[in-house]
CSV table of C-alpha atoms in Angstrom, one decimal:
chain,number,residue,atom,x,y,z
A,1,MET,CA,87.0,110.6,115.1
A,2,THR,CA,85.8,107.1,116.1
A,3,ALA,CA,86.9,103.6,115.2
A,4,GLY,CA,83.5,103.3,113.6
A,5,ALA,CA,84.4,106.0,111.2
A,6,ALA,CA,87.5,104.2,110.0
A,7,LEU,CA,87.4,102.4,106.7
A,8,SER,CA,88.9,98.9,106.3
A,9,THR,CA,92.2,99.0,104.5
A,10,ALA,CA,93.9,96.4,102.4
A,11,GLY,CA,90.9,94.7,100.9
A,12,THR,CA,88.7,97.7,100.4
A,13,ALA,CA,90.9,100.5,99.2
A,14,SER,CA,89.0,101.0,96.0
A,15,ALA,CA,88.7,103.5,93.2
A,16,SER,CA,85.7,105.0,95.1
A,17,SER,CA,87.4,105.5,98.4
A,18,THR,CA,88.6,108.9,99.5
A,19,SER,CA,89.9,109.4,103.0
A,20,GLU,CA,92.4,111.0,105.3
A,21,PHE,CA,95.3,108.9,106.6
A,22,VAL,CA,95.5,109.6,110.3
A,23,ASN,CA,98.7,108.7,112.1
A,24,GLN,CA,98.3,106.5,115.2
A,25,ASN,CA,101.2,108.0,117.1
A,26,SER,CA,100.2,111.7,116.6
A,27,ASN,CA,96.6,111.6,115.6
A,28,ARG,CA,97.6,114.0,112.8
A,29,CYS,CA,97.0,113.6,109.1
A,30,LEU,CA,99.3,112.8,106.2
A,31,ALA,CA,99.4,116.1,104.3
A,32,ILE,CA,101.4,117.8,101.6
A,33,ASP,CA,103.0,121.1,102.8
A,34,MET,CA,101.3,123.5,100.5
A,35,ALA,CA,102.9,126.6,102.3
A,36,LYS,CA,106.4,125.9,101.1
A,37,GLU,CA,107.8,127.0,97.7
A,38,TYR,CA,107.7,123.6,96.0
A,39,GLN,CA,104.6,122.3,97.7
A,40,VAL,CA,105.6,118.7,97.6
A,41,LEU,CA,106.9,117.5,101.0
A,42,GLY,CA,104.8,115.1,103.0
A,43,ILE,CA,104.2,116.2,106.6
A,44,LEU,CA,102.0,115.5,109.6
A,45,TRP,CA,99.4,118.2,110.1
A,46,ASN,CA,96.2,118.7,112.1
A,47,CYS,CA,93.4,117.1,110.2
A,48,ASN,CA,91.4,119.8,108.4
A,49,HIS,CA,89.8,118.1,105.4
A,50,ASN,CA,91.8,120.2,102.9
A,51,PRO,CA,92.5,118.6,99.5
A,52,ASP,CA,96.2,117.9,100.4
A,53,GLN,CA,94.9,115.5,103.1
A,54,GLN,CA,92.2,113.8,101.0
A,55,TRP,CA,93.6,110.6,99.6
A,56,HIS,CA,92.1,108.4,96.9
A,57,ALA,CA,93.6,104.9,96.6
A,58,GLU,CA,93.2,103.3,93.2
A,59,MET,CA,94.3,99.7,92.8
A,60,LYS,CA,96.7,99.4,89.9
A,61,ALA,CA,97.4,95.6,90.0
A,62,ASP,CA,97.6,92.5,92.1
A,63,ASP,CA,100.6,90.4,90.9
A,64,GLY,CA,100.1,87.6,93.4
A,65,ASN,CA,102.2,89.3,96.1
A,66,GLY,CA,99.3,91.6,97.1
A,67,ALA,CA,97.4,94.5,95.5
A,68,TYR,CA,99.3,97.8,95.1
A,69,TYR,CA,97.8,101.2,94.8
A,70,GLU,CA,98.4,104.7,93.4
A,71,ILE,CA,97.4,107.1,96.2
A,72,LYS,CA,96.4,110.5,94.9
A,73,ASN,CA,95.4,113.6,96.9
A,74,GLY,CA,92.6,116.1,96.2
A,75,TYR,CA,95.1,118.3,94.2
A,76,GLY,CA,95.9,115.4,91.9
A,77,GLN,CA,99.4,114.8,93.4
A,78,CYS,CA,100.5,111.2,93.8
A,79,LEU,CA,102.1,110.0,97.0
A,80,GLY,CA,105.7,109.1,96.2
A,81,THR,CA,109.3,109.3,97.3
A,82,TRP,CA,111.8,112.1,96.6
A,83,GLN,CA,113.6,111.4,93.4
A,84,GLY,CA,112.2,107.8,93.5
A,85,SER,CA,114.6,106.8,96.2
A,86,THR,CA,114.0,103.8,98.5
A,87,ASP,CA,116.7,104.7,101.0
A,88,ASN,CA,115.9,105.1,104.7
A,89,GLY,CA,115.1,108.8,105.5
A,90,THR,CA,113.8,109.6,102.0
A,91,ASN,CA,111.2,112.3,102.1
A,92,ILE,CA,107.6,111.3,101.1
A,93,VAL,CA,106.3,113.8,98.5
A,94,GLY,CA,103.2,114.7,96.5
A,95,TRP,CA,104.2,114.9,92.9
A,96,ASP,CA,102.7,114.7,89.4
A,97,CYS,CA,101.5,111.2,88.8
A,98,ASN,CA,103.9,109.5,86.4
A,99,GLY,CA,103.4,105.8,86.9
A,100,ASN,CA,106.8,105.3,88.4
A,101,PRO,CA,107.2,102.5,91.0
A,102,ASP,CA,107.9,105.0,93.8
A,103,GLN,CA,104.3,106.1,93.5
A,104,LEU,CA,102.9,102.6,94.1
A,105,TRP,CA,102.0,101.4,97.6
A,106,PHE,CA,100.9,98.2,99.4
A,107,ILE,CA,98.3,99.0,102.0
A,108,ASP,CA,98.9,96.3,104.7
A,109,LYS,CA,96.7,95.9,107.8
A,110,VAL,CA,98.7,96.1,111.0
A,111,SER,CA,98.5,92.8,112.7
A,112,SER,CA,98.5,94.2,116.3
A,113,ASP,CA,95.5,96.6,115.4
A,114,PRO,CA,93.7,95.9,112.1
A,115,ARG,CA,92.1,99.4,112.2
A,116,TYR,CA,95.5,100.7,111.1
A,117,SER,CA,97.6,100.0,108.0
A,118,ASN,CA,101.1,100.4,106.9
A,119,LEU,CA,101.8,102.2,103.6
A,120,ARG,CA,104.6,100.0,102.3
A,121,SER,CA,106.7,100.9,99.3
A,122,TYR,CA,106.2,98.8,96.1
A,123,ALA,CA,109.4,100.2,94.7
A,124,ALA,CA,111.5,99.1,97.7
A,125,TRP,CA,109.9,95.6,97.5
A,126,LYS,CA,110.4,95.4,93.7
A,127,ASN,CA,114.1,96.5,94.0
A,128,ASP,CA,114.9,94.1,96.8
A,129,SER,CA,115.5,97.0,99.1
A,130,GLY,CA,113.4,95.4,101.9
A,131,ASN,CA,110.1,96.5,103.4
A,132,LYS,CA,110.0,100.3,103.7
A,133,CYS,CA,107.0,102.1,105.2
A,134,VAL,CA,105.8,105.6,105.5
A,135,GLY,CA,106.3,107.1,109.0
A,136,ALA,CA,107.1,110.2,110.9
A,137,LEU,CA,110.7,111.4,111.2
A,138,ASN,CA,112.1,110.0,114.5
A,139,GLY,CA,108.6,109.2,115.6
A,140,ASN,CA,107.9,112.9,116.2
A,141,THR,CA,104.3,114.0,116.5
A,142,GLY,CA,104.1,117.8,115.9
A,143,ASN,CA,102.7,119.7,113.0
A,144,GLU,CA,105.2,120.0,110.1
A,145,THR,CA,107.0,116.8,111.1
A,146,PRO,CA,108.4,115.4,107.9
A,147,VAL,CA,107.0,112.1,106.7
A,148,ILE,CA,109.7,109.7,105.5
A,149,LEU,CA,110.4,106.2,104.2
A,150,TRP,CA,112.0,103.8,106.7
A,151,ASP,CA,112.4,100.1,107.4
A,152,CYS,CA,109.0,98.8,108.4
A,153,ASN,CA,109.2,98.3,112.2
A,154,ASP,CA,105.6,98.2,113.5
A,155,ASN,CA,106.1,101.4,115.4
A,156,ARG,CA,103.0,103.5,115.8
A,157,ASP,CA,104.4,106.4,113.7
A,158,GLN,CA,104.1,103.9,110.7
A,159,HIS,CA,100.4,103.1,111.4
A,160,TRP,CA,97.7,105.0,109.5
A,161,MET,CA,94.0,104.8,109.9
A,162,ARG,CA,91.8,105.7,106.9
A,163,VAL,CA,89.0,108.0,108.0
A,164,ALA,CA,86.3,109.2,105.6
């Protein structure tokens, strides 16, 4: 994978864009664990182009505070948080799309390296819970590392590159 293969993020996440979200820290993809019973938990996994790693970002609105997106995988699952929670440590999940705020995301370019973006929770921002971003549990890098919501901190485990 090369930087040239990366898609721009915030301004170009359109209804026609489908890509993998590759983590800067681990070089693994944001995936939904399809091997488990409930097939909903977000994990890091070797990039393999499977439908659970193919994400389609559709802009839902721009309310003057930035555009926010529904992010859906190839199985039609929307990226969200477990039970709609915005608490630190909440598991990221793939779930039936329901229009709830926990399934809406800002896609913000990382200032230190604009090839990468943060996936920042619209629900946390709306509920005054602060800025919460999608990242790897404890910054771990291995396959099956849970992907969680945590205070945005500009660590590499919260940086994601969109790769077609």
